[in-house]
Amino acid sequence: MYYRNNKKGVTAVFLTIIAGAVLSCVIVFIQLAASAASVSYCGNLFNLAGRSVLSEFDLELKSRYGIIAFSRDNSSIVNELKKYVKYTVTDDRYIRLGEVSVDMKDYCLMDCEIFEEQITESVNCKNLIGTEKNSGPVQTGDRTLRNSRTINALPSKGMTDTPSVYALVSNIKNLTGISQLWKNGSREYLTTVYIFSVFKSGMSVADDERSFFRNEIEYILEGKKSDAANRSAVRADLLKLRTLLNSIYIYSSPKMMNEALMLAETITPGPEAVITQAALIAAWDAMEAELDIKTLDEGGRVPVFKDPASWKTDINGKAVAGGGTYEERGYNYESYLKILLTSLEKEVKLTRMMDLIQINLQGTYSEDFYIHDCYRGFKFEAQVNGRKMKYDEKY
């Protein structure tokens, strides 16, 4: 009897030990499951917190220039992320929040690739070179940028590049039409569409008081600190462009070459006639170019490739009867600006666009607005229950 009772006692003790072990395992599994669920739950919270930070973008930058970006520093984003998560997580028995770190360097709007991607995404595609309506004479603004603080903070500071007219003419010579300068739908094409959608030129009808410069597109081309200087530099580039294109036309015309040679032989008979012929042609294409620029300045149109019907002067500088009849197939001042833009280095073009956005928003919105403080996203790491989680949030 004693033996039987003793055996039952040992069995009970053994079963108690087994039950305790199983219960301990169950508790451990429950704790692990709770920890994993907490980490997953917290991970979703951090993801939502990151999206919430992105929602706080600059409304003025978006409304005026179609660019979505926020202006924050690392510490403020860290605090914001923690605030959003801690607002939801009130019980820290299963969730232990650790360090949160933020990195924004890969998303700065001042990065030309990021900036170009954003502006091209915001463009509604439209015909770049089409039947544009003339809006009267080209105007020159009277603004000059003198504030040294503003000048020293410009994204394009140190860049002095201007359109390469000679390279442009060399490129044009091999084209059958000007539309071939752009590949429809390309980033260059869309960037040009964006420029003429949000910035003004001397031909723009409305004078938006929110813009510092009157000749903004001329600024993108030349980068000078005054409307007058930019307008003058663009006019000089257009004169050079038209002179070179007119020269090409003269040299391709046997009739015009013969006229120049005959006049040269009357001035300097003999071998020197060839030198005089070249000088006469240079003067002739320059006279024609001056009339071309005058036409553009007055709001008229000039074809890129001349023909007998569109040529205005004879070799003596007199008007040709019936010359210059090309209004329906010529290009106006803004179209020529588009042509010049194709010869400007992409980085220079994009950073000068940033200049204008920064100058205008500093003048009308916030004097502390800087492109280099604007970001299109950020990366961050967060520790939850000892586990490190990584996130990449962007627009």
Short mmCIF file of C-alpha atoms in Angstrom, two decimals:
data_model
loop_
_atom_site.label_atom_id
_atom_site.label_comp_id
_atom_site.label_asym_id
_atom_site.label_seq_id
_atom_site.Cartn_x
_atom_site.Cartn_y
_atom_site.Cartn_z
CA MET A 1 0.00 0.00 0.00
CA TYR A 2 2.84 2.35 0.89
CA TYR A 3 4.60 1.53 -2.37
CA ARG A 4 1.50 2.33 -4.40
CA ASN A 5 0.99 5.68 -2.70
CA ASN A 6 4.65 6.56 -3.13
CA LYS A 7 4.41 5.77 -6.84
CA LYS A 8 1.42 8.06 -7.22
CA GLY A 9 3.32 10.85 -5.51
CA VAL A 10 6.30 10.54 -7.83
CA THR A 11 3.97 10.59 -10.84
CA ALA A 12 2.25 13.71 -9.58
CA VAL A 13 5.56 15.45 -9.03
CA PHE A 14 6.75 14.42 -12.48
CA LEU A 15 3.55 15.62 -14.11
CA THR A 16 3.80 18.89 -12.21
CA ILE A 17 7.34 19.41 -13.51
CA ILE A 18 6.25 18.63 -17.07
CA ALA A 19 3.27 20.96 -16.80
CA GLY A 20 5.48 23.69 -15.39
CA ALA A 21 7.93 23.28 -18.25
CA VAL A 22 5.15 23.35 -20.83
CA LEU A 23 3.61 26.37 -19.18
CA SER A 24 6.97 28.12 -19.19
CA CYS A 25 7.38 27.36 -22.90
CA VAL A 26 3.89 28.66 -23.56
CA ILE A 27 4.66 31.85 -21.67
CA VAL A 28 7.95 32.28 -23.59
CA PHE A 29 6.18 31.69 -26.89
CA ILE A 30 3.49 34.17 -25.93
CA GLN A 31 6.11 36.74 -25.03
CA LEU A 32 8.00 36.14 -28.28
CA ALA A 33 4.80 36.36 -30.27
CA ALA A 34 3.82 39.53 -28.44
CA SER A 35 7.28 41.01 -29.08
CA ALA A 36 7.15 40.09 -32.79
CA ALA A 37 3.64 41.48 -33.09
CA SER A 38 4.75 44.62 -31.30
CA VAL A 39 7.71 45.07 -33.64
CA SER A 40 5.47 44.55 -36.68
CA TYR A 41 2.86 46.90 -35.27
CA CYS A 42 5.47 49.52 -34.45
CA GLY A 43 6.99 49.10 -37.90
CA ASN A 44 3.68 50.01 -39.48
CA LEU A 45 3.39 52.98 -37.14
CA PHE A 46 6.81 54.30 -38.18
CA ASN A 47 5.88 53.86 -41.82
CA LEU A 48 2.72 55.92 -41.28
CA ALA A 49 4.74 58.47 -39.31
CA GLY A 50 7.15 58.82 -42.23
CA ARG A 51 4.28 59.42 -44.65
CA SER A 52 2.85 61.98 -42.23
CA VAL A 53 6.13 63.92 -42.29
CA LEU A 54 6.05 63.92 -46.10
CA SER A 55 2.53 65.34 -46.02
CA GLU A 56 3.89 68.55 -44.50
CA PHE A 57 5.31 69.83 -47.82
CA ASP A 58 5.75 73.49 -48.73
CA LEU A 59 2.39 74.66 -50.10
CA GLU A 60 3.77 77.85 -51.68
CA LEU A 61 6.47 75.94 -53.56
CA LYS A 62 3.83 73.49 -54.78
CA SER A 63 1.25 76.09 -55.82
CA ARG A 64 3.65 78.40 -57.65
CA TYR A 65 6.12 75.98 -59.18
CA GLY A 66 4.48 72.55 -59.02
CA ILE A 67 7.32 71.19 -56.87
CA ILE A 68 6.57 68.94 -53.89
CA ALA A 69 9.24 69.17 -51.20
CA PHE A 70 9.50 69.85 -47.48
CA SER A 71 11.93 71.97 -45.50
CA ARG A 72 13.01 70.32 -42.22
CA ASP A 73 16.21 69.37 -40.41
CA ASN A 74 17.15 65.91 -39.14
CA SER A 75 16.39 66.54 -35.46
CA SER A 76 12.92 67.94 -36.10
CA ILE A 77 12.03 64.90 -38.24
CA VAL A 78 13.29 62.52 -35.53
CA ASN A 79 11.16 64.30 -32.93
CA GLU A 80 8.16 64.24 -35.26
CA LEU A 81 8.50 60.51 -35.94
CA LYS A 82 8.76 59.73 -32.23
CA LYS A 83 5.80 61.96 -31.45
CA TYR A 84 3.56 60.21 -33.98
CA VAL A 85 4.52 56.73 -32.73
CA LYS A 86 4.37 57.52 -29.00
CA TYR A 87 0.96 59.09 -29.47
CA THR A 88 -0.33 55.63 -30.42
CA VAL A 89 1.94 53.46 -28.25
CA THR A 90 0.90 54.22 -24.67
CA ASP A 91 1.80 50.85 -23.10
CA ASP A 92 5.56 50.14 -23.09
CA ARG A 93 5.34 46.66 -21.55
CA TYR A 94 5.85 45.01 -24.93
CA ILE A 95 7.24 47.89 -26.99
CA ARG A 96 10.60 49.43 -26.17
CA LEU A 97 11.45 52.30 -28.51
CA GLY A 98 15.16 52.89 -29.07
CA GLU A 99 17.21 55.33 -31.11
CA VAL A 100 15.81 56.92 -34.29
CA SER A 101 18.19 58.40 -36.90
CA VAL A 102 17.39 60.28 -40.14
CA ASP A 103 19.42 60.75 -43.35
CA MET A 104 18.20 63.19 -46.06
CA LYS A 105 21.33 63.68 -48.20
CA ASP A 106 20.06 61.58 -51.13
CA TYR A 107 16.90 63.65 -51.58
CA CYS A 108 18.02 67.28 -51.58
CA LEU A 109 16.13 69.35 -54.19
CA MET A 110 19.38 71.10 -55.08
CA ASP A 111 20.55 67.85 -56.69
CA CYS A 112 20.05 68.49 -60.41
CA GLU A 113 18.80 64.98 -61.13
CA ILE A 114 16.18 65.19 -58.38
CA PHE A 115 15.14 68.70 -59.43
CA GLU A 116 14.89 67.74 -63.11
CA GLU A 117 12.86 64.64 -62.30
CA GLN A 118 10.41 66.70 -60.24
CA ILE A 119 9.85 69.47 -62.79
CA THR A 120 9.46 67.08 -65.70
CA GLU A 121 6.88 65.08 -63.74
CA SER A 122 4.89 68.25 -63.09
CA VAL A 123 4.64 69.25 -66.73
CA ASN A 124 1.56 68.77 -68.86
CA CYS A 125 3.12 67.95 -72.21
CA LYS A 126 2.31 70.32 -75.04
CA ASN A 127 3.68 71.30 -78.46
CA LEU A 128 7.00 73.05 -77.94
CA ILE A 129 7.42 74.80 -81.28
CA GLY A 130 4.01 75.68 -82.65
CA THR A 131 1.87 78.55 -83.77
CA GLU A 132 2.60 80.96 -80.94
CA LYS A 133 0.71 84.22 -80.88
CA ASN A 134 2.68 87.43 -81.01
CA SER A 135 2.17 89.63 -77.99
CA GLY A 136 3.77 92.89 -79.04
CA PRO A 137 7.30 94.24 -78.68
CA VAL A 138 9.84 92.53 -76.45
CA GLN A 139 10.31 94.40 -73.19
CA THR A 140 13.27 94.86 -70.83
CA GLY A 141 12.77 94.96 -67.09
CA ASP A 142 14.43 97.41 -64.73
CA ARG A 143 15.39 95.14 -61.83
CA THR A 144 18.95 94.57 -60.60
CA LEU A 145 19.89 92.03 -57.93
CA ARG A 146 22.20 93.74 -55.43
CA ASN A 147 21.63 91.94 -52.12
CA SER A 148 24.94 90.21 -51.36
CA ARG A 149 23.31 87.68 -49.02
CA THR A 150 20.93 86.61 -51.78
CA ILE A 151 23.65 86.54 -54.43
CA ASN A 152 26.06 84.46 -52.33
CA ALA A 153 23.37 81.87 -51.61
CA LEU A 154 22.30 81.32 -55.25
CA PRO A 155 22.45 77.64 -56.31
CA SER A 156 24.26 78.65 -59.54
CA LYS A 157 26.94 80.69 -57.78
CA GLY A 158 30.22 80.40 -59.69
CA MET A 159 28.64 79.23 -62.95
CA THR A 160 29.24 81.62 -65.84
CA ASP A 161 28.31 79.51 -68.87
CA THR A 162 26.20 81.04 -71.63
CA PRO A 163 24.69 79.57 -74.82
CA SER A 164 27.25 78.12 -77.23
CA VAL A 165 26.07 79.77 -80.45
CA TYR A 166 28.77 78.33 -82.71
CA ALA A 167 28.08 74.78 -81.51
CA LEU A 168 24.36 75.43 -81.95
CA VAL A 169 24.81 76.57 -85.56
CA SER A 170 26.97 73.53 -86.29
CA ASN A 171 24.15 71.34 -84.97
CA ILE A 172 21.42 73.20 -86.86
CA LYS A 173 23.28 72.80 -90.17
CA ASN A 174 22.75 69.03 -90.01
CA LEU A 175 19.02 69.22 -89.28
CA THR A 176 16.11 69.20 -91.68
CA GLY A 177 13.94 71.06 -89.17
CA ILE A 178 14.29 72.87 -85.87
CA SER A 179 11.91 70.46 -84.14
CA GLN A 180 14.72 67.90 -84.34
CA LEU A 181 16.63 69.86 -81.70
CA TRP A 182 14.36 68.18 -79.14
CA LYS A 183 13.26 64.61 -78.76
CA ASN A 184 9.56 64.80 -78.05
CA GLY A 185 8.87 63.66 -74.50
CA SER A 186 12.52 63.77 -73.45
CA ARG A 187 13.58 65.42 -70.21
CA GLU A 188 15.13 68.30 -72.16
CA TYR A 189 11.87 68.83 -73.99
CA LEU A 190 9.80 68.74 -70.80
CA THR A 191 12.25 71.03 -69.00
CA THR A 192 11.84 73.61 -71.76
CA VAL A 193 8.06 73.31 -71.56
CA TYR A 194 8.29 73.85 -67.80
CA ILE A 195 10.50 76.93 -68.20
CA PHE A 196 8.02 78.63 -70.51
CA SER A 197 5.10 77.63 -68.30
CA VAL A 198 6.33 79.14 -65.03
CA PHE A 199 8.93 81.79 -65.95
CA LYS A 200 8.61 85.03 -67.93
CA SER A 201 10.49 86.43 -70.88
CA GLY A 202 10.53 89.91 -72.36
CA MET A 203 7.67 88.76 -74.55
CA SER A 204 5.38 87.66 -71.71
CA VAL A 205 2.10 89.57 -71.62
CA ALA A 206 1.51 89.71 -67.85
CA ASP A 207 4.04 91.27 -65.52
CA ASP A 208 3.77 89.10 -62.39
CA GLU A 209 4.76 91.25 -59.42
CA ARG A 210 5.66 88.12 -57.46
CA SER A 211 8.69 87.67 -59.74
CA PHE A 212 11.79 89.75 -59.11
CA PHE A 213 13.09 89.79 -62.70
CA ARG A 214 11.02 90.76 -65.72
CA ASN A 215 13.35 88.83 -68.05
CA GLU A 216 13.54 85.51 -66.22
CA ILE A 217 14.18 83.20 -69.17
CA GLU A 218 16.90 85.59 -70.32
CA TYR A 219 18.40 85.17 -66.83
CA ILE A 220 18.41 81.38 -67.24
CA LEU A 221 20.36 81.82 -70.48
CA GLU A 222 22.86 84.45 -69.33
CA GLY A 223 22.94 84.44 -65.50
CA LYS A 224 23.56 88.17 -65.10
CA LYS A 225 22.30 90.21 -62.16
CA SER A 226 20.02 92.64 -64.00
CA ASP A 227 17.17 92.50 -66.49
CA ALA A 228 18.95 94.91 -68.82
CA ALA A 229 22.20 92.93 -68.84
CA ASN A 230 20.42 89.63 -69.50
CA ARG A 231 18.26 91.11 -72.25
CA SER A 232 21.31 92.73 -73.88
CA ALA A 233 23.33 89.49 -73.73
CA VAL A 234 20.48 87.46 -75.24
CA ARG A 235 20.08 90.02 -78.02
CA ALA A 236 23.81 89.74 -78.77
CA ASP A 237 23.55 85.93 -78.90
CA LEU A 238 20.56 86.12 -81.23
CA LEU A 239 22.39 88.60 -83.46
CA LYS A 240 25.38 86.24 -83.61
CA LEU A 241 23.08 83.29 -84.35
CA ARG A 242 21.24 85.09 -87.14
CA THR A 243 24.50 86.41 -88.62
CA LEU A 244 25.99 82.92 -88.83
CA LEU A 245 22.82 81.40 -90.27
CA ASN A 246 22.53 84.22 -92.84
CA SER A 247 26.17 83.69 -93.80
CA ILE A 248 25.49 80.00 -94.41
CA TYR A 249 22.60 80.93 -96.67
CA ILE A 250 24.66 83.40 -98.71
CA TYR A 251 27.48 80.91 -99.22
CA SER A 252 24.95 78.31 -100.37
CA SER A 253 23.46 80.69 -102.96
CA PRO A 254 25.41 80.88 -106.26
CA LYS A 255 23.42 83.98 -107.24
CA MET A 256 24.32 85.90 -104.06
CA MET A 257 27.94 84.75 -104.17
CA ASN A 258 28.19 86.00 -107.74
CA GLU A 259 26.69 89.39 -106.78
CA ALA A 260 29.25 89.75 -104.01
CA LEU A 261 32.12 88.80 -106.29
CA MET A 262 31.07 91.22 -109.04
CA LEU A 263 30.93 94.12 -106.56
CA ALA A 264 34.26 93.05 -105.05
CA GLU A 265 35.94 93.10 -108.47
CA THR A 266 34.80 96.67 -109.05
CA ILE A 267 36.23 97.72 -105.68
CA THR A 268 39.50 95.72 -105.75
CA PRO A 269 40.19 94.18 -109.17
CA GLY A 270 42.51 91.20 -109.26
CA PRO A 271 43.35 88.54 -106.69
CA GLU A 272 42.30 90.81 -103.80
CA ALA A 273 38.70 90.57 -105.02
CA VAL A 274 38.23 87.30 -103.16
CA ILE A 275 39.18 88.93 -99.85
CA THR A 276 36.87 91.85 -100.57
CA GLN A 277 34.10 89.41 -101.45
CA ALA A 278 34.40 87.77 -98.02
CA ALA A 279 34.25 91.17 -96.33
CA LEU A 280 31.19 92.15 -98.35
CA ILE A 281 29.44 88.90 -97.42
CA ALA A 282 30.24 89.48 -93.73
CA ALA A 283 28.73 92.95 -93.91
CA TRP A 284 25.73 91.69 -95.86
CA ASP A 285 24.78 88.88 -93.46
CA ALA A 286 25.28 91.27 -90.51
CA MET A 287 22.92 93.86 -92.07
CA GLU A 288 20.33 91.16 -92.63
CA ALA A 289 20.78 89.92 -89.06
CA GLU A 290 20.15 93.40 -87.63
CA LEU A 291 16.84 93.53 -89.48
CA ASP A 292 16.01 90.01 -88.24
CA ILE A 293 16.59 91.01 -84.62
CA LYS A 294 14.57 94.21 -85.10
CA THR A 295 11.70 92.06 -86.38
CA LEU A 296 11.93 89.75 -83.35
CA ASP A 297 12.09 92.71 -80.95
CA GLU A 298 8.92 94.11 -82.48
CA GLY A 299 7.08 90.85 -81.92
CA GLY A 300 7.45 89.50 -85.45
CA ARG A 301 8.76 86.22 -86.79
CA VAL A 302 11.93 85.18 -88.59
CA PRO A 303 12.53 81.76 -90.16
CA VAL A 304 15.63 79.90 -89.05
CA PHE A 305 16.44 78.84 -92.61
CA LYS A 306 16.18 81.74 -95.08
CA ASP A 307 15.14 81.53 -98.72
CA PRO A 308 14.73 84.14 -101.48
CA ALA A 309 11.24 85.04 -100.24
CA SER A 310 12.40 85.74 -96.70
CA TRP A 311 15.63 87.60 -97.53
CA LYS A 312 15.22 91.34 -96.92
CA THR A 313 18.30 93.16 -98.25
CA ASP A 314 20.45 93.36 -101.34
CA ILE A 315 24.23 93.58 -101.17
CA ASN A 316 24.04 97.37 -100.89
CA GLY A 317 21.82 97.16 -97.81
CA LYS A 318 18.68 98.25 -99.65
CA ALA A 319 15.35 96.52 -99.11
CA VAL A 320 14.50 93.80 -101.62
CA ALA A 321 11.10 94.18 -103.24
CA GLY A 322 8.77 91.59 -101.75
CA GLY A 323 11.43 90.39 -99.30
CA GLY A 324 10.60 89.28 -95.78
CA THR A 325 7.24 87.66 -96.54
CA TYR A 326 7.43 84.80 -94.07
CA GLU A 327 5.23 85.66 -91.11
CA GLU A 328 3.31 82.36 -91.22
CA ARG A 329 6.40 80.13 -91.18
CA GLY A 330 8.82 82.06 -89.02
CA TYR A 331 9.66 81.81 -85.33
CA ASN A 332 9.13 84.53 -82.77
CA TYR A 333 11.39 85.77 -79.97
CA GLU A 334 10.40 83.09 -77.47
CA SER A 335 10.94 80.34 -80.02
CA TYR A 336 14.48 81.62 -80.54
CA LEU A 337 14.99 81.57 -76.77
CA LYS A 338 13.98 77.89 -76.85
CA ILE A 339 16.58 77.30 -79.54
CA LEU A 340 19.28 79.01 -77.45
CA LEU A 341 18.33 76.92 -74.42
CA THR A 342 19.30 73.74 -76.27
CA SER A 343 22.94 74.91 -76.30
CA LEU A 344 23.11 75.67 -72.57
CA GLU A 345 24.66 73.10 -70.23
CA LYS A 346 21.95 71.18 -68.38
CA GLU A 347 23.39 71.80 -64.91
CA VAL A 348 23.64 75.54 -65.57
CA LYS A 349 20.08 75.65 -66.88
CA LEU A 350 18.65 73.77 -63.90
CA THR A 351 20.54 75.66 -61.20
CA ARG A 352 19.54 79.04 -62.66
CA MET A 353 15.94 77.87 -62.55
CA MET A 354 16.55 77.13 -58.87
CA ASP A 355 17.96 80.67 -58.52
CA LEU A 356 14.72 82.21 -59.78
CA ILE A 357 12.54 80.06 -57.54
CA GLN A 358 14.66 80.93 -54.52
CA ILE A 359 14.84 84.66 -55.32
CA ASN A 360 11.09 84.92 -55.91
CA LEU A 361 10.04 82.98 -52.82
CA GLN A 362 12.48 84.87 -50.61
CA GLY A 363 10.99 88.12 -51.85
CA THR A 364 7.31 87.24 -51.50
CA TYR A 365 6.99 84.26 -49.16
CA SER A 366 9.89 83.72 -46.73
CA GLU A 367 13.27 85.43 -46.62
CA ASP A 368 14.68 82.19 -45.16
CA PHE A 369 13.64 80.02 -48.11
CA TYR A 370 16.59 78.14 -49.65
CA ILE A 371 16.58 75.37 -52.23
CA HIS A 372 19.32 73.51 -50.35
CA ASP A 373 16.93 73.19 -47.37
CA CYS A 374 14.24 71.48 -49.45
CA TYR A 375 14.00 67.69 -49.67
CA ARG A 376 11.94 65.18 -51.64
CA GLY A 377 12.26 62.37 -49.10
CA PHE A 378 14.41 60.86 -46.37
CA LYS A 379 15.72 57.58 -44.99
CA PHE A 380 15.54 56.65 -41.34
CA GLU A 381 16.35 53.83 -38.94
CA ALA A 382 14.39 53.01 -35.81
CA GLN A 383 15.07 50.48 -33.03
CA VAL A 384 12.13 48.60 -31.53
CA ASN A 385 12.69 45.92 -28.89
CA GLY A 386 16.36 45.83 -29.86
CA ARG A 387 15.62 45.26 -33.55
CA LYS A 388 16.72 47.82 -36.15
CA MET A 389 14.24 48.71 -38.88
CA LYS A 390 15.03 50.75 -42.00
CA TYR A 391 12.68 52.96 -44.01
CA ASP A 392 12.92 54.91 -47.24
CA GLU A 393 10.21 57.55 -47.56
CA LYS A 394 9.88 59.73 -50.67
CA TYR A 395 7.29 61.44 -52.85
#
